[in-house]
Amino acid sequence: GAVVSQHPSRVICKSGTSVKIECRSLDFQATTMFWYRQFPKQSLMLMATSNEGSKATYEQGVEKDKFLINHASLTLSTLTVTSAHPEDSSFYICSADSLGSYTFGSGTRLTVV
Amino acid sequence: DAKTTQPPSMDCAEGRAANLPCNHSTISGNEYVYWYRQIHSQGPQYIIHGLKNNETNEMASLIITEDRKSSTLILPHATLRDTAVYYCIVRVIMEYGNKLVFGAGTILRVKS
């Protein structure tokens, strides 16, 4: 079946630095990828929809300049958390659309200290 | 906003069928219902999806009411490994594409 690889699985960074998270579709091409954030004991919250070759569409309340999304190829989307703060600590999960089937990555645990 | 409501938690005995209900009374005619589950600190795992007909695969069955305002996910023989958070999701159609908006989900505890 379709596989989505997310890297890194865990990252610790200092306040004020930027962190890049990669999401790759390994055996299929994904014109659309999605980025979610999940706080402890809460559901997944959609942050943005990323379409290959175009600007991402952000959900209401998500800062575009803080969460930079790039979808430069049909198999790779990246999320960069800029100027990270402790409140950005969360579980970030990507998903890729394969003709109506949505495959999720294993998530990235970000801790900002 | 999520278009689904689910009970916050359910218990099920191992080996018995687990029936997880979901209400989606505002669903539009061309919006699909998806079910995913999430085990702690992992990405959601696809279970099944459907539009109006009942669906079955190796993992589960999905029963959608005729008016499409609710559905039930059935795990026929629950095991301890089925303990997870189960999400019922309506795939929302947007002008720029479709997206899955998660609701709160149901914590299913399978007990021996």
PDB file of C-alpha atoms in Angstrom:
ATOM      1  CA  GLY A   1       0.000   0.000   0.000  1.00  0.00           C
ATOM      2  CA  ALA A   2       0.861   3.682  -0.096  1.00  0.00           C
ATOM      3  CA  VAL A   3       3.595   4.760   2.291  1.00  0.00           C
ATOM      4  CA  VAL A   4       4.357   8.237   3.604  1.00  0.00           C
ATOM      5  CA  SER A   5       7.662   8.819   5.298  1.00  0.00           C
ATOM      6  CA  GLN A   6       8.088  11.690   7.726  1.00  0.00           C
ATOM      7  CA  HIS A   7      11.430  12.882   9.019  1.00  0.00           C
ATOM      8  CA  PRO A   8      12.616  13.494  11.658  1.00  0.00           C
ATOM      9  CA  SER A   9      10.487  11.524  14.087  1.00  0.00           C
ATOM     10  CA  ARG A  10      11.686  13.602  17.011  1.00  0.00           C
ATOM     11  CA  VAL A  11      13.451  16.935  17.222  1.00  0.00           C
ATOM     12  CA  ILE A  12      14.464  19.227  20.036  1.00  0.00           C
ATOM     13  CA  CYS A  13      15.371  22.801  19.201  1.00  0.00           C
ATOM     14  CA  LYS A  14      16.122  26.013  21.025  1.00  0.00           C
ATOM     15  CA  SER A  15      13.724  28.924  21.136  1.00  0.00           C
ATOM     16  CA  GLY A  16      14.181  31.265  18.220  1.00  0.00           C
ATOM     17  CA  THR A  17      15.571  28.685  15.834  1.00  0.00           C
ATOM     18  CA  SER A  18      13.849  27.138  12.825  1.00  0.00           C
ATOM     19  CA  VAL A  19      13.043  23.497  12.251  1.00  0.00           C
ATOM     20  CA  LYS A  20      12.263  21.761   8.967  1.00  0.00           C
ATOM     21  CA  ILE A  21      10.095  18.637   8.775  1.00  0.00           C
ATOM     22  CA  GLU A  22       9.992  16.534   5.616  1.00  0.00           C
ATOM     23  CA  CYS A  23       7.112  14.485   4.289  1.00  0.00           C
ATOM     24  CA  ARG A  24       7.699  12.092   1.404  1.00  0.00           C
ATOM     25  CA  SER A  25       5.356   9.837  -0.512  1.00  0.00           C
ATOM     26  CA  LEU A  26       7.495   6.785  -1.176  1.00  0.00           C
ATOM     27  CA  ASP A  27       5.623   4.806  -3.785  1.00  0.00           C
ATOM     28  CA  PHE A  28       3.136   7.233  -5.264  1.00  0.00           C
ATOM     29  CA  GLN A  29       2.904  10.786  -6.455  1.00  0.00           C
ATOM     30  CA  ALA A  30       0.908  13.182  -4.323  1.00  0.00           C
ATOM     31  CA  THR A  31      -0.324  16.376  -5.864  1.00  0.00           C
ATOM     32  CA  THR A  32      -1.819  17.324  -2.519  1.00  0.00           C
ATOM     33  CA  MET A  33      -0.350  16.960   0.940  1.00  0.00           C
ATOM     34  CA  PHE A  34      -1.712  18.089   4.282  1.00  0.00           C
ATOM     35  CA  TRP A  35      -0.105  19.215   7.506  1.00  0.00           C
ATOM     36  CA  TYR A  36      -1.713  18.653  10.887  1.00  0.00           C
ATOM     37  CA  ARG A  37      -0.779  19.523  14.437  1.00  0.00           C
ATOM     38  CA  GLN A  38      -1.820  17.548  17.487  1.00  0.00           C
ATOM     39  CA  PHE A  39      -1.498  18.622  21.112  1.00  0.00           C
ATOM     40  CA  PRO A  40      -1.564  16.034  23.910  1.00  0.00           C
ATOM     41  CA  LYS A  41      -4.934  14.342  24.359  1.00  0.00           C
ATOM     42  CA  GLN A  42      -6.434  16.360  21.541  1.00  0.00           C
ATOM     43  CA  SER A  43      -7.483  15.577  17.997  1.00  0.00           C
ATOM     44  CA  LEU A  44      -5.574  16.432  14.846  1.00  0.00           C
ATOM     45  CA  MET A  45      -5.955  20.017  13.709  1.00  0.00           C
ATOM     46  CA  LEU A  46      -5.492  20.732  10.024  1.00  0.00           C
ATOM     47  CA  MET A  47      -2.946  23.502   9.512  1.00  0.00           C
ATOM     48  CA  ALA A  48      -2.672  23.742   5.749  1.00  0.00           C
ATOM     49  CA  THR A  49      -3.200  22.073   2.410  1.00  0.00           C
ATOM     50  CA  SER A  50      -0.170  21.910   0.165  1.00  0.00           C
ATOM     51  CA  ASN A  51      -0.533  21.584  -3.595  1.00  0.00           C
ATOM     52  CA  GLU A  52       2.481  20.768  -5.730  1.00  0.00           C
ATOM     53  CA  GLY A  53       3.812  23.787  -7.548  1.00  0.00           C
ATOM     54  CA  SER A  54       1.538  26.317  -5.898  1.00  0.00           C
ATOM     55  CA  LYS A  55       1.177  28.169  -2.626  1.00  0.00           C
ATOM     56  CA  ALA A  56      -0.249  26.342   0.327  1.00  0.00           C
ATOM     57  CA  THR A  57      -3.720  27.086   1.604  1.00  0.00           C
ATOM     58  CA  TYR A  58      -3.697  27.741   5.332  1.00  0.00           C
ATOM     59  CA  GLU A  59      -6.545  27.159   7.741  1.00  0.00           C
ATOM     60  CA  GLN A  60      -7.939  30.078   9.644  1.00  0.00           C
ATOM     61  CA  GLY A  61      -5.727  31.126  12.534  1.00  0.00           C
ATOM     62  CA  VAL A  62      -2.559  29.469  11.222  1.00  0.00           C
ATOM     63  CA  GLU A  63       0.281  31.925  10.650  1.00  0.00           C
ATOM     64  CA  LYS A  64       1.657  31.618   7.143  1.00  0.00           C
ATOM     65  CA  ASP A  65       4.937  33.317   7.966  1.00  0.00           C
ATOM     66  CA  LYS A  66       5.563  31.100  10.941  1.00  0.00           C
ATOM     67  CA  PHE A  67       4.722  27.766   9.331  1.00  0.00           C
ATOM     68  CA  LEU A  68       6.335  27.780   5.912  1.00  0.00           C
ATOM     69  CA  ILE A  69       5.206  25.026   3.584  1.00  0.00           C
ATOM     70  CA  ASN A  70       6.930  24.046   0.383  1.00  0.00           C
ATOM     71  CA  HIS A  71       5.676  21.373  -2.010  1.00  0.00           C
ATOM     72  CA  ALA A  72       8.287  21.489  -4.741  1.00  0.00           C
ATOM     73  CA  SER A  73       7.795  17.995  -6.123  1.00  0.00           C
ATOM     74  CA  LEU A  74       5.106  15.351  -6.373  1.00  0.00           C
ATOM     75  CA  THR A  75       6.770  13.319  -3.635  1.00  0.00           C
ATOM     76  CA  LEU A  76       8.021  15.879  -1.148  1.00  0.00           C
ATOM     77  CA  SER A  77       6.475  18.546   1.040  1.00  0.00           C
ATOM     78  CA  THR A  78       8.270  20.367   3.839  1.00  0.00           C
ATOM     79  CA  LEU A  79       7.032  22.277   6.856  1.00  0.00           C
ATOM     80  CA  THR A  80       9.393  24.785   8.436  1.00  0.00           C
ATOM     81  CA  VAL A  81       8.559  26.122  11.866  1.00  0.00           C
ATOM     82  CA  THR A  82      10.295  29.479  11.992  1.00  0.00           C
ATOM     83  CA  SER A  83      11.422  31.242  15.150  1.00  0.00           C
ATOM     84  CA  ALA A  84      10.118  28.402  17.233  1.00  0.00           C
ATOM     85  CA  HIS A  85       8.760  29.017  20.724  1.00  0.00           C
ATOM     86  CA  PRO A  86       7.886  26.550  23.473  1.00  0.00           C
ATOM     87  CA  GLU A  87       4.180  26.852  22.611  1.00  0.00           C
ATOM     88  CA  ASP A  88       5.017  25.414  19.168  1.00  0.00           C
ATOM     89  CA  SER A  89       5.954  22.156  20.855  1.00  0.00           C
ATOM     90  CA  SER A  90       3.558  19.611  19.432  1.00  0.00           C
ATOM     91  CA  PHE A  91       3.130  16.493  17.309  1.00  0.00           C
ATOM     92  CA  TYR A  92       3.163  17.403  13.613  1.00  0.00           C
ATOM     93  CA  ILE A  93       1.717  14.931  11.119  1.00  0.00           C
ATOM     94  CA  CYS A  94       1.603  15.027   7.350  1.00  0.00           C
ATOM     95  CA  SER A  95      -0.753  13.261   4.994  1.00  0.00           C
ATOM     96  CA  ALA A  96      -0.674  12.660   1.270  1.00  0.00           C
ATOM     97  CA  ASP A  97      -3.610  12.294  -1.083  1.00  0.00           C
ATOM     98  CA  SER A  98      -3.409   9.383  -3.488  1.00  0.00           C
ATOM     99  CA  LEU A  99      -6.563   9.568  -5.605  1.00  0.00           C
ATOM    100  CA  GLY A 100      -8.887   9.924  -2.658  1.00  0.00           C
ATOM    101  CA  SER A 101      -6.943   7.678  -0.337  1.00  0.00           C
ATOM    102  CA  TYR A 102      -5.212   9.613   2.427  1.00  0.00           C
ATOM    103  CA  THR A 103      -2.057   8.134   3.893  1.00  0.00           C
ATOM    104  CA  PHE A 104      -0.508   9.612   7.016  1.00  0.00           C
ATOM    105  CA  GLY A 105       3.078   9.832   8.091  1.00  0.00           C
ATOM    106  CA  SER A 106       4.223   8.612  11.482  1.00  0.00           C
ATOM    107  CA  GLY A 107       4.519  12.129  12.853  1.00  0.00           C
ATOM    108  CA  THR A 108       7.234  14.401  14.211  1.00  0.00           C
ATOM    109  CA  ARG A 109       7.452  15.210  17.892  1.00  0.00           C
ATOM    110  CA  LEU A 110       8.796  18.780  18.187  1.00  0.00           C
ATOM    111  CA  THR A 111      10.025  20.048  21.513  1.00  0.00           C
ATOM    112  CA  VAL A 112      11.144  23.659  21.782  1.00  0.00           C
ATOM    113  CA  VAL A 113      13.287  24.441  24.816  1.00  0.00           C
TER     114      VAL A 113
ATOM    115  CA  ASP B   1     -15.102  22.729  11.830  1.00  0.00           C
ATOM    116  CA  ALA B   2     -15.615  19.004  12.040  1.00  0.00           C
ATOM    117  CA  LYS B   3     -18.895  17.725  10.689  1.00  0.00           C
ATOM    118  CA  THR B   4     -19.025  14.657  12.915  1.00  0.00           C
ATOM    119  CA  THR B   5     -19.945  13.848  16.497  1.00  0.00           C
ATOM    120  CA  GLN B   6     -18.887  10.677  18.279  1.00  0.00           C
ATOM    121  CA  PRO B   7     -19.142   9.349  21.824  1.00  0.00           C
ATOM    122  CA  PRO B   8     -15.945  10.197  23.719  1.00  0.00           C
ATOM    123  CA  SER B   9     -15.247   6.628  24.786  1.00  0.00           C
ATOM    124  CA  MET B  10     -16.449   3.043  24.550  1.00  0.00           C
ATOM    125  CA  ASP B  11     -15.457  -0.282  26.021  1.00  0.00           C
ATOM    126  CA  CYS B  12     -15.612  -3.614  24.238  1.00  0.00           C
ATOM    127  CA  ALA B  13     -14.856  -7.158  25.335  1.00  0.00           C
ATOM    128  CA  GLU B  14     -12.124  -8.963  23.460  1.00  0.00           C
ATOM    129  CA  GLY B  15     -13.521 -11.198  20.755  1.00  0.00           C
ATOM    130  CA  ARG B  16     -16.824  -9.346  20.552  1.00  0.00           C
ATOM    131  CA  ALA B  17     -17.897  -6.947  17.866  1.00  0.00           C
ATOM    132  CA  ALA B  18     -17.167  -3.283  18.454  1.00  0.00           C
ATOM    133  CA  ASN B  19     -19.806  -0.940  17.052  1.00  0.00           C
ATOM    134  CA  LEU B  20     -18.705   2.681  16.896  1.00  0.00           C
ATOM    135  CA  PRO B  21     -21.418   5.220  16.028  1.00  0.00           C
ATOM    136  CA  CYS B  22     -20.987   8.555  14.293  1.00  0.00           C
ATOM    137  CA  ASN B  23     -23.398  11.368  13.524  1.00  0.00           C
ATOM    138  CA  HIS B  24     -22.875  13.561  10.482  1.00  0.00           C
ATOM    139  CA  SER B  25     -26.244  15.200  10.014  1.00  0.00           C
ATOM    140  CA  THR B  26     -24.920  18.094   7.890  1.00  0.00           C
ATOM    141  CA  ILE B  27     -23.134  15.908   5.357  1.00  0.00           C
ATOM    142  CA  SER B  28     -23.561  16.932   1.734  1.00  0.00           C
ATOM    143  CA  GLY B  29     -24.591  14.536  -0.995  1.00  0.00           C
ATOM    144  CA  ASN B  30     -21.136  14.100  -2.478  1.00  0.00           C
ATOM    145  CA  GLU B  31     -19.104  14.033   0.731  1.00  0.00           C
ATOM    146  CA  TYR B  32     -17.538  10.752   1.757  1.00  0.00           C
ATOM    147  CA  VAL B  33     -17.309   9.331   5.267  1.00  0.00           C
ATOM    148  CA  TYR B  34     -13.862   8.130   6.305  1.00  0.00           C
ATOM    149  CA  TRP B  35     -12.750   6.198   9.356  1.00  0.00           C
ATOM    150  CA  TYR B  36      -9.223   6.272  10.745  1.00  0.00           C
ATOM    151  CA  ARG B  37      -7.728   5.139  13.997  1.00  0.00           C
ATOM    152  CA  GLN B  38      -4.745   6.368  15.932  1.00  0.00           C
ATOM    153  CA  ILE B  39      -2.674   4.473  18.407  1.00  0.00           C
ATOM    154  CA  HIS B  40      -0.752   6.615  20.852  1.00  0.00           C
ATOM    155  CA  SER B  41       1.969   8.775  19.280  1.00  0.00           C
ATOM    156  CA  GLN B  42       1.546   7.325  15.809  1.00  0.00           C
ATOM    157  CA  GLY B  43       0.036   8.651  12.606  1.00  0.00           C
ATOM    158  CA  PRO B  44      -3.604   7.804  11.870  1.00  0.00           C
ATOM    159  CA  GLN B  45      -4.237   4.506  10.132  1.00  0.00           C
ATOM    160  CA  TYR B  46      -6.848   4.205   7.394  1.00  0.00           C
ATOM    161  CA  ILE B  47      -9.702   1.811   8.096  1.00  0.00           C
ATOM    162  CA  ILE B  48     -12.473   2.277   5.566  1.00  0.00           C
ATOM    163  CA  HIS B  49     -14.526   4.868   3.704  1.00  0.00           C
ATOM    164  CA  GLY B  50     -17.835   5.088   1.870  1.00  0.00           C
ATOM    165  CA  LEU B  51     -20.358   7.368   0.235  1.00  0.00           C
ATOM    166  CA  LYS B  52     -23.788   5.812   0.557  1.00  0.00           C
ATOM    167  CA  ASN B  53     -23.484   2.052   0.282  1.00  0.00           C
ATOM    168  CA  ASN B  54     -22.283  -0.203   3.057  1.00  0.00           C
ATOM    169  CA  GLU B  55     -18.658  -1.173   2.732  1.00  0.00           C
ATOM    170  CA  THR B  56     -16.565  -4.048   4.050  1.00  0.00           C
ATOM    171  CA  ASN B  57     -12.871  -4.796   3.958  1.00  0.00           C
ATOM    172  CA  GLU B  58     -10.472  -7.005   5.866  1.00  0.00           C
ATOM    173  CA  MET B  59     -10.453  -4.654   8.832  1.00  0.00           C
ATOM    174  CA  ALA B  60     -14.024  -3.528   9.301  1.00  0.00           C
ATOM    175  CA  SER B  61     -17.487  -2.855   7.972  1.00  0.00           C
ATOM    176  CA  LEU B  62     -19.065   0.542   7.477  1.00  0.00           C
ATOM    177  CA  ILE B  63     -22.822   0.881   7.707  1.00  0.00           C
ATOM    178  CA  ILE B  64     -24.234   4.185   6.453  1.00  0.00           C
ATOM    179  CA  THR B  65     -27.893   5.021   7.074  1.00  0.00           C
ATOM    180  CA  GLU B  66     -30.090   5.644   4.084  1.00  0.00           C
ATOM    181  CA  ASP B  67     -30.373   9.366   4.845  1.00  0.00           C
ATOM    182  CA  ARG B  68     -26.572   9.436   5.304  1.00  0.00           C
ATOM    183  CA  LYS B  69     -26.873  11.364   8.546  1.00  0.00           C
ATOM    184  CA  SER B  70     -25.095   8.722  10.574  1.00  0.00           C
ATOM    185  CA  SER B  71     -22.867   5.703  10.223  1.00  0.00           C
ATOM    186  CA  THR B  72     -21.466   2.849  12.278  1.00  0.00           C
ATOM    187  CA  LEU B  73     -18.043   1.294  12.100  1.00  0.00           C
ATOM    188  CA  ILE B  74     -18.025  -2.376  13.003  1.00  0.00           C
ATOM    189  CA  LEU B  75     -14.914  -4.254  14.069  1.00  0.00           C
ATOM    190  CA  PRO B  76     -16.242  -7.824  13.920  1.00  0.00           C
ATOM    191  CA  HIS B  77     -13.909  -9.470  16.434  1.00  0.00           C
ATOM    192  CA  ALA B  78     -12.123  -6.884  18.523  1.00  0.00           C
ATOM    193  CA  THR B  79      -8.664  -7.675  19.883  1.00  0.00           C
ATOM    194  CA  LEU B  80      -6.559  -5.879  22.468  1.00  0.00           C
ATOM    195  CA  ARG B  81      -4.560  -4.347  19.628  1.00  0.00           C
ATOM    196  CA  ASP B  82      -7.694  -2.567  18.429  1.00  0.00           C
ATOM    197  CA  THR B  83      -7.528  -0.267  21.462  1.00  0.00           C
ATOM    198  CA  ALA B  84      -7.113   3.173  19.895  1.00  0.00           C
ATOM    199  CA  VAL B  85      -8.811   6.472  19.160  1.00  0.00           C
ATOM    200  CA  TYR B  86     -11.224   6.068  16.258  1.00  0.00           C
ATOM    201  CA  TYR B  87     -12.015   9.057  14.111  1.00  0.00           C
ATOM    202  CA  CYS B  88     -15.072   9.408  11.920  1.00  0.00           C
ATOM    203  CA  ILE B  89     -14.392  12.068   9.313  1.00  0.00           C
ATOM    204  CA  VAL B  90     -16.368  13.707   6.569  1.00  0.00           C
ATOM    205  CA  ARG B  91     -14.202  14.617   3.630  1.00  0.00           C
ATOM    206  CA  VAL B  92     -14.919  18.269   3.013  1.00  0.00           C
ATOM    207  CA  ILE B  93     -15.013  19.539  -0.535  1.00  0.00           C
ATOM    208  CA  MET B  94     -13.308  22.897  -1.044  1.00  0.00           C
ATOM    209  CA  GLU B  95     -12.766  24.963  -4.137  1.00  0.00           C
ATOM    210  CA  TYR B  96      -9.080  24.123  -4.069  1.00  0.00           C
ATOM    211  CA  GLY B  97      -9.547  20.417  -3.347  1.00  0.00           C
ATOM    212  CA  ASN B  98     -10.735  18.039  -0.648  1.00  0.00           C
ATOM    213  CA  LYS B  99      -9.592  17.739   2.926  1.00  0.00           C
ATOM    214  CA  LEU B 100     -10.135  15.604   6.005  1.00  0.00           C
ATOM    215  CA  VAL B 101     -11.178  17.577   9.081  1.00  0.00           C
ATOM    216  CA  PHE B 102     -10.910  15.496  12.240  1.00  0.00           C
ATOM    217  CA  GLY B 103     -13.408  15.574  15.067  1.00  0.00           C
ATOM    218  CA  ALA B 104     -12.748  14.564  18.651  1.00  0.00           C
ATOM    219  CA  GLY B 105     -12.922  10.816  18.022  1.00  0.00           C
ATOM    220  CA  THR B 106     -13.901   7.873  20.231  1.00  0.00           C
ATOM    221  CA  ILE B 107     -11.457   6.168  22.556  1.00  0.00           C
ATOM    222  CA  LEU B 108     -12.120   2.458  22.190  1.00  0.00           C
ATOM    223  CA  ARG B 109     -10.831   0.267  24.986  1.00  0.00           C
ATOM    224  CA  VAL B 110     -10.841  -3.443  24.271  1.00  0.00           C
ATOM    225  CA  LYS B 111     -10.710  -5.430  27.481  1.00  0.00           C
ATOM    226  CA  SER B 112      -9.857  -9.066  28.108  1.00  0.00           C
TER     227      SER B 112
END
